[in-house]
Amino acid sequence: MAVQVSNNYPKQATDCGPILNQYLDILIIGAGPAGISSSLYLAEKGYSPALIDEAEFPRDKVCGDAISGEGLRVLKSFGLMDAVEQSGRKYNKKELNLGLDNFITMENKAIGLPRKVFDNILLTRAINSGVRFSVKRFTGRIYSKTIHNGMETPAKEKNSTKAGRSSTGKKADGFGNNDYTVEVLCPKTLQKSFITARYIIIATGCQSDTVFSRMDTEKFAKPDQAACRGYYRAAWPVSERKYFFLQELNPGYSWIFPLGNDVFNVGCGGKILKVRKLNLKQCLDEFIQATNKRYTCGGEWLQPPQSAFLRTNFSNLKALKKYPNIILAGESMGSTYPFSGGGIGKALTSGIIAAQAIDAIILRKSPHKTLSEIYTETINKKMKPSYYTAFTLWNHLLTQTPLEKFIYKRVFKSHRSPDVIANILSKKTTPDYLFSLKNILKYLFFK
Ligand SMILES: Cc1cc2nc3c(=O)[nH]c(=O)nc-3n(C[C@H](O)[C@H](O)[C@H](O)COP(=O)(O)OP(=O)(O)OC[C@H]3O[C@@H](n4cnc5c(N)ncnc54)[C@H](O)[C@@H]3O)c2cc1C
């Protein structure tokens, strides 16, 4: 049975008409948080972007469904807070369980809303703001020449068309040799068609990376984390988000996020490591059994657990170097933070930065820079934490088995430092605090 949190979907966002054999200023591929935020931002700036997704909406996305800090700020800027709050569940706190009787509660606002509803609210808002949406699957085939009815047309012929002007009259700098033509399929009929655009944002997440094997990528990074979640009904006395840092998942955790009416988004996930094979479904089963035992009650899956990947660490920021006018946003770029996550908010933010970079190029704000140069610089400046190197080091050290055990034992279970872990998770403390000489000595010689 599919989880039914609400049947009141806003206006159904399905196929809004074909975008076939057309010239576009801006094409965005993938209607997750990253793709929708970039298209919405551009539509509000007066452009007429086209957005395609292989799925008909509303569609599910395997996720913990918790939209926190950064995500909420972006929703506010789009005037979407009311819609999201009305459909979702408000959280004020999160509880970090670092051992059986060792937990910390932190003030932390967030909203729990199944992605099926959340993404549909975003998409409906984008369509209402003028984004042209169409259900199409990008195949990964991309040409630097125009394709007309399956025949290549030399790029220079495109200059004689009226292409490049959006419905609002903003001109995308004249179409020419930098255009790309992408091959797309109608997912139902598999009918092939082509879309030519000057600027392209690819925001296809990280569940269908096969498209990138057809592109000329540079050091394309695979997903580095895996997680699994389902919707479970039980009379657990849990009203705020709970995270459990279990040793078998480290670096990773399991979670319980209440959605109301005794329905919980329950899941677990961790870093993909060569040294271990995580059976996430088994971990989740054991976690559910332990939780039922803890609260002396039973429950049932409303929607059984499904697994999905995550990509963190901005690992693909430069992967499309060879395509100066195409950029990756969201998890296809690796926008999620290692360790502390926040994927929805990070995807929304990277989408906006991608859109701002296109706006800057079209308005010639930085005449000597390419689109990908402007984008990369801004992501480095605005998204990477100031303690990024320490963060990466921390993440790396946790993947070395002996050190991982050591850190788990001495830090995660230490009664002296639960607040440190909480503060690192909420990015208040820099992870290099743990590696100060004082702390290393403390963890080595004191219990
Ligand atoms: C189990 C799990 C739990 C998580 N929990 C949380 C959480 O609680 N909070 C949080 O903030 N983050 C969470 N995340 C991370 C979050 O889900 C992602 O960071 C976020 O969805 C990334 O957004 P995106 O727009 O980059 O990609 P996605 O949301 O994956 O969207 C990509 C879109 O591209 C479309 N697409 C893919 N391929 C093609 C193609 N070839 N052609 C056309 N369209 C295509 C897809 O249909 C999809 O609509 C979780 C992730 C997992 C796996």
Short mmCIF file of C-alpha atoms and ligand atoms in Angstrom, two decimals:
data_model
loop_
_atom_site.label_atom_id
_atom_site.label_comp_id
_atom_site.label_asym_id
_atom_site.label_seq_id
_atom_site.Cartn_x
_atom_site.Cartn_y
_atom_site.Cartn_z
CA MET A 1 0.00 0.00 0.00
CA ALA A 2 1.35 3.42 -0.93
CA VAL A 3 1.54 5.89 1.93
CA GLN A 4 -1.39 8.29 1.95
CA VAL A 5 -0.43 11.33 3.94
CA SER A 6 -2.66 13.64 1.98
CA ASN A 7 -4.73 13.25 -1.14
CA ASN A 8 -5.07 16.96 -1.57
CA TYR A 9 -2.32 17.45 -4.10
CA PRO A 10 -2.18 20.91 -5.54
CA LYS A 11 -2.97 21.25 -9.20
CA GLN A 12 -1.70 18.09 -10.89
CA ALA A 13 1.61 18.79 -12.51
CA THR A 14 1.79 16.52 -15.51
CA ASP A 15 2.79 17.00 -19.12
CA CYS A 16 2.31 20.65 -20.05
CA GLY A 17 2.70 20.12 -23.76
CA PRO A 18 5.56 19.13 -25.99
CA ILE A 19 8.88 20.92 -26.23
CA LEU A 20 9.91 19.34 -29.50
CA ASN A 21 12.55 20.41 -31.97
CA GLN A 22 12.62 23.82 -30.36
CA TYR A 23 15.34 26.33 -29.70
CA LEU A 24 15.45 27.45 -26.10
CA ASP A 25 17.44 29.92 -24.06
CA ILE A 26 17.58 27.66 -21.07
CA LEU A 27 16.80 23.98 -20.59
CA ILE A 28 16.74 22.37 -17.16
CA ILE A 29 16.81 18.58 -16.94
CA GLY A 30 15.40 17.00 -13.76
CA ALA A 31 12.50 18.35 -11.67
CA GLY A 32 13.78 17.59 -8.17
CA PRO A 33 14.49 20.43 -5.71
CA ALA A 34 17.61 21.53 -7.64
CA GLY A 35 16.01 21.66 -11.10
CA ILE A 36 12.80 23.26 -9.87
CA SER A 37 14.55 25.98 -7.84
CA SER A 38 16.69 26.98 -10.82
CA SER A 39 13.74 27.06 -13.20
CA LEU A 40 11.60 28.99 -10.71
CA TYR A 41 14.37 31.51 -10.05
CA LEU A 42 14.86 32.10 -13.77
CA ALA A 43 11.11 32.37 -14.45
CA GLU A 44 10.83 34.99 -11.71
CA LYS A 45 13.72 36.90 -13.31
CA GLY A 46 11.72 37.09 -16.53
CA TYR A 47 13.24 34.23 -18.54
CA SER A 48 11.21 31.45 -20.03
CA PRO A 49 13.03 28.27 -19.04
CA ALA A 50 11.90 24.79 -20.03
CA LEU A 51 12.05 21.99 -17.48
CA ILE A 52 11.87 18.30 -18.32
CA ASP A 53 11.61 15.24 -16.11
CA GLU A 54 11.22 11.60 -16.98
CA ALA A 55 8.51 11.19 -14.31
CA GLU A 56 4.91 12.29 -14.32
CA PHE A 57 4.07 14.25 -11.19
CA PRO A 58 3.20 13.76 -8.41
CA ARG A 59 6.04 11.22 -8.16
CA ASP A 60 7.74 9.65 -5.15
CA LYS A 61 11.44 10.11 -4.31
CA VAL A 62 13.17 7.92 -1.74
CA CYS A 63 13.99 10.42 1.02
CA GLY A 64 13.71 11.11 4.76
CA ASP A 65 11.29 13.94 3.82
CA ALA A 66 12.75 16.40 6.38
CA ILE A 67 13.28 19.91 5.06
CA SER A 68 15.50 21.85 7.44
CA GLY A 69 17.25 25.24 7.89
CA GLU A 70 18.62 26.14 4.50
CA GLY A 71 15.70 24.51 2.67
CA LEU A 72 13.20 26.49 4.74
CA ARG A 73 14.99 29.75 3.93
CA VAL A 74 14.76 29.03 0.20
CA LEU A 75 11.07 28.10 0.49
CA LYS A 76 10.45 31.38 2.29
CA SER A 77 12.18 33.33 -0.47
CA PHE A 78 9.81 31.71 -3.00
CA GLY A 79 6.78 32.42 -0.79
CA LEU A 80 6.14 28.71 -0.35
CA MET A 81 6.29 28.38 3.45
CA ASP A 82 2.52 28.48 3.98
CA ALA A 83 1.83 25.79 1.39
CA VAL A 84 4.54 23.52 2.77
CA GLU A 85 3.60 24.10 6.42
CA GLN A 86 -0.07 23.42 5.72
CA SER A 87 0.68 20.07 4.12
CA GLY A 88 3.55 19.01 6.38
CA ARG A 89 4.45 18.38 9.98
CA LYS A 90 6.41 21.03 11.90
CA TYR A 91 9.41 19.98 13.98
CA ASN A 92 11.08 22.15 16.61
CA LYS A 93 13.77 19.81 17.88
CA LYS A 94 15.97 16.93 16.92
CA GLU A 95 17.29 14.27 19.23
CA LEU A 96 20.67 12.71 18.58
CA ASN A 97 21.05 9.27 20.15
CA LEU A 98 24.72 8.45 20.55
CA GLY A 99 24.26 5.27 22.58
CA LEU A 100 21.36 3.63 24.34
CA ASP A 101 21.11 6.09 27.20
CA ASN A 102 23.18 8.82 25.71
CA PHE A 103 21.21 11.43 23.81
CA ILE A 104 21.16 15.15 23.24
CA THR A 105 18.18 17.25 22.23
CA MET A 106 18.78 20.28 20.06
CA GLU A 107 16.47 23.12 19.06
CA ASN A 108 16.17 22.77 15.30
CA LYS A 109 13.23 23.78 13.12
CA ALA A 110 12.26 21.60 10.19
CA ILE A 111 9.23 20.35 8.29
CA GLY A 112 8.41 16.74 7.47
CA LEU A 113 6.57 16.38 4.19
CA PRO A 114 6.65 13.36 1.86
CA ARG A 115 8.53 14.20 -1.31
CA LYS A 116 5.59 13.13 -3.42
CA VAL A 117 3.69 16.12 -2.03
CA PHE A 118 6.65 18.48 -1.54
CA ASP A 119 8.11 18.22 -5.04
CA ASN A 120 4.63 18.58 -6.52
CA ILE A 121 4.06 21.81 -4.58
CA LEU A 122 7.38 23.14 -5.93
CA LEU A 123 6.63 22.10 -9.50
CA THR A 124 3.12 23.53 -9.45
CA ARG A 125 4.55 26.84 -8.24
CA ALA A 126 7.16 26.77 -11.02
CA ILE A 127 4.54 26.08 -13.71
CA ASN A 128 2.33 28.86 -12.34
CA SER A 129 5.32 31.20 -12.59
CA GLY A 130 5.78 30.45 -16.28
CA VAL A 131 8.16 27.47 -16.34
CA ARG A 132 7.34 25.22 -19.30
CA PHE A 133 7.31 21.66 -18.04
CA SER A 134 7.29 18.52 -20.12
CA VAL A 135 7.65 14.83 -19.31
CA LYS A 136 10.74 13.75 -21.25
CA ARG A 137 13.70 11.50 -20.50
CA PHE A 138 17.16 12.83 -21.33
CA THR A 139 19.12 10.00 -22.92
CA GLY A 140 22.60 11.42 -22.28
CA ARG A 141 23.16 11.98 -26.02
CA ILE A 142 24.19 15.54 -26.54
CA TYR A 143 25.36 17.22 -29.74
CA SER A 144 26.97 20.52 -30.42
CA LYS A 145 24.99 20.75 -33.65
CA THR A 146 21.30 21.25 -34.33
CA ILE A 147 19.29 18.15 -35.14
CA HIS A 148 16.24 18.54 -37.40
CA ASN A 149 14.12 15.43 -37.82
CA GLY A 150 17.09 13.26 -37.02
CA MET A 151 19.40 15.11 -39.46
CA GLU A 152 22.30 17.22 -38.28
CA THR A 153 22.29 20.86 -39.32
CA PRO A 154 25.55 22.79 -39.22
CA ALA A 155 25.65 25.02 -36.16
CA LYS A 156 26.18 28.26 -38.11
CA GLU A 157 22.73 27.95 -39.79
CA LYS A 158 21.16 28.45 -36.42
CA ASN A 159 22.18 32.08 -36.31
CA SER A 160 19.60 32.92 -38.93
CA THR A 161 16.70 31.72 -36.73
CA LYS A 162 14.77 33.80 -34.24
CA ALA A 163 15.99 31.57 -31.49
CA GLY A 164 17.38 32.93 -28.28
CA ARG A 165 14.59 35.29 -27.39
CA SER A 166 12.38 34.34 -24.50
CA SER A 167 8.69 35.15 -24.37
CA THR A 168 9.51 38.11 -22.14
CA GLY A 169 11.84 39.55 -24.69
CA LYS A 170 15.09 38.91 -22.75
CA LYS A 171 17.63 37.91 -25.31
CA ALA A 172 19.97 35.04 -24.65
CA ASP A 173 22.87 36.58 -26.39
CA GLY A 174 22.11 35.15 -29.90
CA PHE A 175 22.25 31.46 -30.64
CA GLY A 176 25.32 30.19 -32.30
CA ASN A 177 28.17 27.79 -32.07
CA ASN A 178 27.79 27.20 -28.34
CA ASP A 179 24.33 25.66 -28.55
CA TYR A 180 23.70 22.08 -27.60
CA THR A 181 21.09 19.70 -28.86
CA VAL A 182 19.98 17.00 -26.47
CA GLU A 183 18.17 13.79 -27.32
CA VAL A 184 15.07 13.09 -25.26
CA LEU A 185 12.47 10.31 -25.22
CA CYS A 186 8.83 10.28 -24.31
CA PRO A 187 8.97 7.73 -21.44
CA LYS A 188 5.64 6.15 -22.46
CA THR A 189 6.01 5.82 -26.23
CA LEU A 190 9.83 5.96 -26.39
CA GLN A 191 9.43 8.41 -29.26
CA LYS A 192 12.68 10.27 -29.78
CA SER A 193 12.90 14.04 -30.15
CA PHE A 194 15.50 16.81 -29.83
CA ILE A 195 15.74 20.04 -27.90
CA THR A 196 18.32 22.70 -28.70
CA ALA A 197 19.30 25.14 -25.98
CA ARG A 198 21.99 27.67 -25.29
CA TYR A 199 22.34 26.98 -21.58
CA ILE A 200 21.59 23.71 -19.84
CA ILE A 201 21.37 22.77 -16.18
CA ILE A 202 21.44 19.04 -15.52
CA ALA A 203 19.87 18.21 -12.15
CA THR A 204 19.05 14.54 -12.48
CA GLY A 205 20.06 13.55 -8.93
CA CYS A 206 22.07 10.38 -8.60
CA GLN A 207 19.71 7.49 -9.28
CA SER A 208 20.22 7.34 -13.05
CA ASP A 209 23.87 8.12 -13.75
CA THR A 210 23.89 6.02 -16.95
CA VAL A 211 23.14 9.20 -18.89
CA PHE A 212 26.59 10.52 -17.99
CA SER A 213 28.35 7.50 -19.48
CA ARG A 214 27.29 8.89 -22.89
CA MET A 215 28.79 12.29 -22.17
CA ASP A 216 32.39 13.44 -22.28
CA THR A 217 32.77 13.82 -18.53
CA GLU A 218 35.95 14.31 -16.54
CA LYS A 219 36.49 12.17 -13.42
CA PHE A 220 32.77 11.65 -12.96
CA ALA A 221 32.21 10.64 -9.33
CA LYS A 222 29.77 7.88 -8.46
CA PRO A 223 27.37 8.20 -5.51
CA ASP A 224 29.22 7.74 -2.22
CA GLN A 225 26.37 7.04 0.20
CA ALA A 226 23.38 4.72 0.22
CA ALA A 227 20.23 4.93 2.32
CA CYS A 228 16.99 3.12 2.67
CA ARG A 229 13.61 4.30 3.96
CA GLY A 230 10.00 3.20 4.30
CA TYR A 231 6.78 4.49 5.85
CA TYR A 232 5.89 2.64 9.05
CA ARG A 233 2.76 2.86 11.17
CA ALA A 234 3.13 2.29 14.92
CA ALA A 235 1.99 3.87 18.18
CA TRP A 236 5.52 5.06 19.03
CA PRO A 237 5.56 8.03 21.44
CA VAL A 238 7.80 10.06 19.11
CA SER A 239 6.83 13.61 18.21
CA GLU A 240 10.19 15.06 17.08
CA ARG A 241 12.95 13.78 14.79
CA LYS A 242 15.26 11.16 16.25
CA TYR A 243 18.66 10.16 14.88
CA PHE A 244 20.50 7.05 16.07
CA PHE A 245 24.25 6.73 15.52
CA LEU A 246 24.59 2.96 15.48
CA GLN A 247 28.08 1.55 15.28
CA GLU A 248 27.27 -0.81 12.40
CA LEU A 249 26.25 2.17 10.24
CA ASN A 250 29.08 4.48 11.18
CA PRO A 251 29.72 6.75 9.34
CA GLY A 252 25.95 6.90 8.98
CA TYR A 253 22.83 6.70 11.08
CA SER A 254 19.23 5.57 11.30
CA TRP A 255 16.28 7.87 11.86
CA ILE A 256 12.64 8.15 12.90
CA PHE A 257 10.78 11.17 11.53
CA PRO A 258 7.12 11.44 12.62
CA LEU A 259 4.64 12.51 9.92
CA GLY A 260 1.46 12.46 12.04
CA ASN A 261 -1.33 9.91 12.48
CA ASP A 262 1.17 7.35 13.83
CA VAL A 263 2.99 7.32 10.48
CA PHE A 264 6.80 7.53 10.55
CA ASN A 265 9.43 7.92 7.89
CA VAL A 266 11.98 5.39 9.17
CA GLY A 267 15.29 4.77 7.50
CA CYS A 268 19.01 4.23 7.74
CA GLY A 269 22.01 4.94 5.61
CA GLY A 270 25.75 5.27 5.50
CA LYS A 271 28.84 5.83 3.46
CA ILE A 272 29.61 3.30 0.74
CA LEU A 273 32.90 1.70 1.79
CA LYS A 274 35.01 -0.96 0.13
CA VAL A 275 35.72 -2.45 3.54
CA ARG A 276 32.12 -3.26 4.37
CA LYS A 277 28.95 -4.45 2.71
CA LEU A 278 26.00 -2.78 4.36
CA ASN A 279 22.72 -4.66 4.19
CA LEU A 280 20.54 -1.60 4.72
CA LYS A 281 17.22 -3.43 4.65
CA GLN A 282 18.44 -5.85 7.32
CA CYS A 283 19.78 -2.96 9.45
CA LEU A 284 16.41 -1.24 9.14
CA ASP A 285 14.51 -4.41 10.08
CA GLU A 286 16.66 -4.84 13.17
CA PHE A 287 16.23 -1.17 14.03
CA ILE A 288 12.42 -1.45 13.72
CA GLN A 289 12.41 -4.54 15.96
CA ALA A 290 14.56 -2.79 18.59
CA THR A 291 12.31 0.30 18.47
CA ASN A 292 9.13 -1.77 18.84
CA LYS A 293 10.73 -3.52 21.80
CA ARG A 294 11.78 -0.21 23.33
CA TYR A 295 8.24 1.19 23.10
CA THR A 296 6.60 -2.22 23.75
CA CYS A 297 4.38 -2.10 20.70
CA GLY A 298 4.17 -3.48 17.17
CA GLY A 299 3.56 -1.86 13.82
CA GLU A 300 3.33 -2.40 10.05
CA TRP A 301 4.94 -1.07 6.89
CA LEU A 302 2.60 1.23 4.99
CA GLN A 303 5.16 1.45 2.22
CA PRO A 304 8.05 -1.03 2.38
CA PRO A 305 11.64 0.25 2.53
CA GLN A 306 13.35 1.29 -0.69
CA SER A 307 17.01 2.13 -1.16
CA ALA A 308 18.62 5.01 -3.03
CA PHE A 309 22.00 6.67 -3.44
CA LEU A 310 23.38 10.04 -2.38
CA ARG A 311 26.35 11.97 -3.72
CA THR A 312 28.19 14.40 -1.46
CA ASN A 313 31.25 16.59 -1.29
CA PHE A 314 30.72 18.61 -4.52
CA SER A 315 32.47 15.71 -6.20
CA ASN A 316 31.20 16.51 -9.71
CA LEU A 317 31.58 20.27 -9.63
CA LYS A 318 34.10 20.15 -12.48
CA ALA A 319 32.93 16.97 -14.22
CA LEU A 320 31.41 18.81 -17.21
CA LYS A 321 34.43 21.03 -17.82
CA LYS A 322 34.33 20.20 -21.52
CA TYR A 323 30.84 21.70 -21.89
CA PRO A 324 31.24 25.40 -21.04
CA ASN A 325 27.49 26.13 -21.17
CA ILE A 326 26.24 23.08 -19.28
CA ILE A 327 26.33 22.83 -15.50
CA LEU A 328 25.37 20.22 -12.95
CA ALA A 329 23.23 21.15 -9.94
CA GLY A 330 21.93 19.25 -6.91
CA GLU A 331 23.06 15.72 -6.25
CA SER A 332 24.27 15.14 -9.79
CA MET A 333 26.94 17.68 -8.79
CA GLY A 334 27.29 16.29 -5.24
CA SER A 335 25.60 19.13 -3.36
CA THR A 336 24.75 17.17 -0.19
CA TYR A 337 27.12 17.60 2.75
CA PRO A 338 29.06 14.56 3.85
CA PHE A 339 28.08 13.49 7.35
CA SER A 340 25.42 16.14 8.06
CA GLY A 341 23.34 15.79 4.87
CA GLY A 342 20.63 18.43 4.40
CA GLY A 343 20.30 17.31 0.78
CA ILE A 344 17.01 19.05 -0.07
CA GLY A 345 18.21 22.47 1.14
CA LYS A 346 21.59 22.07 -0.55
CA ALA A 347 19.95 20.98 -3.82
CA LEU A 348 17.60 24.00 -3.73
CA THR A 349 20.54 26.34 -3.06
CA SER A 350 22.77 24.91 -5.78
CA GLY A 351 19.86 25.23 -8.23
CA ILE A 352 19.54 28.91 -7.44
CA ILE A 353 23.30 29.45 -7.80
CA ALA A 354 23.16 27.69 -11.19
CA ALA A 355 20.31 29.99 -12.26
CA GLN A 356 22.16 33.08 -11.02
CA ALA A 357 25.23 32.04 -13.02
CA ILE A 358 23.13 31.83 -16.21
CA ASP A 359 21.59 35.23 -15.45
CA ALA A 360 25.08 36.68 -14.92
CA ILE A 361 26.29 35.28 -18.25
CA ILE A 362 23.29 36.51 -20.22
CA LEU A 363 23.54 39.98 -18.67
CA ARG A 364 27.32 39.92 -19.26
CA LYS A 365 28.05 40.66 -15.62
CA SER A 366 31.45 38.93 -15.89
CA PRO A 367 32.32 39.21 -19.60
CA HIS A 368 35.58 37.27 -19.39
CA LYS A 369 34.23 34.20 -17.63
CA THR A 370 32.38 31.17 -18.88
CA LEU A 371 29.19 29.87 -17.30
CA SER A 372 30.95 27.00 -15.58
CA GLU A 373 33.67 29.32 -14.23
CA ILE A 374 31.11 31.66 -12.65
CA TYR A 375 29.15 28.70 -11.26
CA THR A 376 32.17 26.90 -9.80
CA GLU A 377 33.46 30.08 -8.14
CA THR A 378 30.10 30.85 -6.54
CA ILE A 379 29.55 27.29 -5.30
CA ASN A 380 33.03 27.35 -3.72
CA LYS A 381 32.31 30.68 -2.10
CA LYS A 382 28.72 30.24 -0.96
CA MET A 383 28.21 26.54 -0.40
CA LYS A 384 31.40 24.92 0.78
CA PRO A 385 31.73 25.35 4.55
CA SER A 386 34.66 27.50 5.65
CA TYR A 387 36.09 24.46 7.41
CA TYR A 388 35.63 22.36 4.27
CA THR A 389 39.13 20.85 4.38
CA ALA A 390 38.68 19.72 7.98
CA PHE A 391 35.24 18.44 7.11
CA THR A 392 36.64 16.36 4.27
CA LEU A 393 39.46 15.11 6.47
CA TRP A 394 37.00 14.12 9.17
CA ASN A 395 34.89 12.32 6.60
CA HIS A 396 37.94 10.58 5.19
CA LEU A 397 39.27 9.52 8.58
CA LEU A 398 35.95 8.01 9.51
CA THR A 399 36.26 5.68 6.56
CA GLN A 400 39.53 4.15 7.82
CA THR A 401 38.36 1.15 9.80
CA PRO A 402 40.65 1.26 12.85
CA LEU A 403 40.23 4.97 13.20
CA GLU A 404 36.53 4.73 12.70
CA LYS A 405 36.24 2.32 15.63
CA PHE A 406 38.50 4.48 17.72
CA ILE A 407 36.54 7.64 16.98
CA TYR A 408 33.26 5.89 17.56
CA LYS A 409 34.33 4.53 20.90
CA ARG A 410 36.10 7.57 22.21
CA VAL A 411 34.09 10.38 20.75
CA PHE A 412 30.59 9.17 19.97
CA LYS A 413 30.29 7.33 23.24
CA SER A 414 32.12 9.85 25.34
CA HIS A 415 30.02 11.55 27.98
CA ARG A 416 32.45 14.43 27.75
CA SER A 417 31.74 15.38 24.17
CA PRO A 418 28.16 14.70 23.01
CA ASP A 419 27.69 18.43 22.51
CA VAL A 420 30.71 18.49 20.21
CA ILE A 421 29.15 15.96 17.87
CA ALA A 422 25.85 17.84 17.96
CA ASN A 423 27.61 21.08 17.17
CA ILE A 424 29.56 19.54 14.32
CA LEU A 425 26.34 18.14 12.90
CA SER A 426 24.71 21.54 13.06
CA LYS A 427 27.90 23.09 11.68
CA LYS A 428 28.41 25.31 14.75
CA THR A 429 31.77 23.70 15.57
CA THR A 430 34.45 22.98 13.04
CA PRO A 431 35.40 19.30 12.85
CA ASP A 432 39.08 20.16 13.31
CA TYR A 433 38.21 20.76 16.98
CA LEU A 434 38.28 16.96 17.32
CA PHE A 435 41.79 16.83 15.93
CA SER A 436 43.30 19.42 18.21
CA LEU A 437 46.23 18.07 20.23
CA LYS A 438 44.31 18.62 23.47
CA ASN A 439 41.38 16.54 22.28
CA ILE A 440 43.44 13.77 20.74
CA LEU A 441 45.24 13.37 24.09
CA LYS A 442 41.94 13.48 25.92
CA TYR A 443 40.40 10.72 23.79
CA LEU A 444 43.54 8.61 23.93
CA PHE A 445 44.12 8.70 27.67
CA PHE A 446 40.80 9.41 29.36
CA LYS A 447 37.54 7.52 29.30
C1 LIG B 1 16.96 7.47 1.89
C2 LIG B 1 17.27 8.93 1.75
C3 LIG B 1 16.87 9.81 2.74
C4 LIG B 1 17.11 11.18 2.61
N1 LIG B 1 16.62 12.02 3.56
C5 LIG B 1 16.77 13.35 3.42
C6 LIG B 1 16.14 14.23 4.36
O1 LIG B 1 15.42 13.82 5.27
N2 LIG B 1 16.36 15.56 4.21
C7 LIG B 1 17.13 16.06 3.18
O2 LIG B 1 17.31 17.28 3.12
N3 LIG B 1 17.69 15.23 2.25
C8 LIG B 1 17.51 13.89 2.34
N4 LIG B 1 18.03 13.05 1.38
C9 LIG B 1 18.75 13.64 0.23
C10 LIG B 1 17.74 14.21 -0.80
O3 LIG B 1 16.81 13.23 -1.17
C11 LIG B 1 18.52 14.66 -2.05
O4 LIG B 1 19.62 15.42 -1.64
C12 LIG B 1 17.67 15.52 -2.99
O5 LIG B 1 16.56 14.81 -3.46
C13 LIG B 1 18.52 15.94 -4.19
O6 LIG B 1 17.74 16.72 -5.03
P1 LIG B 1 18.06 16.82 -6.61
O7 LIG B 1 17.10 17.81 -7.15
O8 LIG B 1 19.49 17.01 -6.82
O9 LIG B 1 17.74 15.34 -7.19
P2 LIG B 1 16.41 14.43 -7.11
O10 LIG B 1 15.54 14.84 -5.99
O11 LIG B 1 16.92 13.05 -7.17
O12 LIG B 1 15.66 14.80 -8.46
C14 LIG B 1 16.17 14.40 -9.71
C15 LIG B 1 15.05 14.45 -10.73
O13 LIG B 1 15.63 14.15 -12.01
C16 LIG B 1 14.76 13.27 -12.72
N5 LIG B 1 15.58 12.53 -13.67
C17 LIG B 1 16.54 11.61 -13.40
N6 LIG B 1 17.09 11.17 -14.54
C18 LIG B 1 16.47 11.81 -15.55
C19 LIG B 1 16.60 11.79 -16.98
N7 LIG B 1 17.50 11.00 -17.58
N8 LIG B 1 15.80 12.59 -17.73
C20 LIG B 1 14.87 13.39 -17.12
N9 LIG B 1 14.70 13.45 -15.78
C21 LIG B 1 15.50 12.69 -15.01
C22 LIG B 1 14.15 12.40 -11.62
O14 LIG B 1 12.91 11.83 -12.06
C23 LIG B 1 13.97 13.41 -10.49
O15 LIG B 1 12.69 14.02 -10.54
C24 LIG B 1 17.81 11.68 1.48
C25 LIG B 1 18.24 10.78 0.49
C26 LIG B 1 17.97 9.42 0.60
C27 LIG B 1 18.41 8.49 -0.48
#
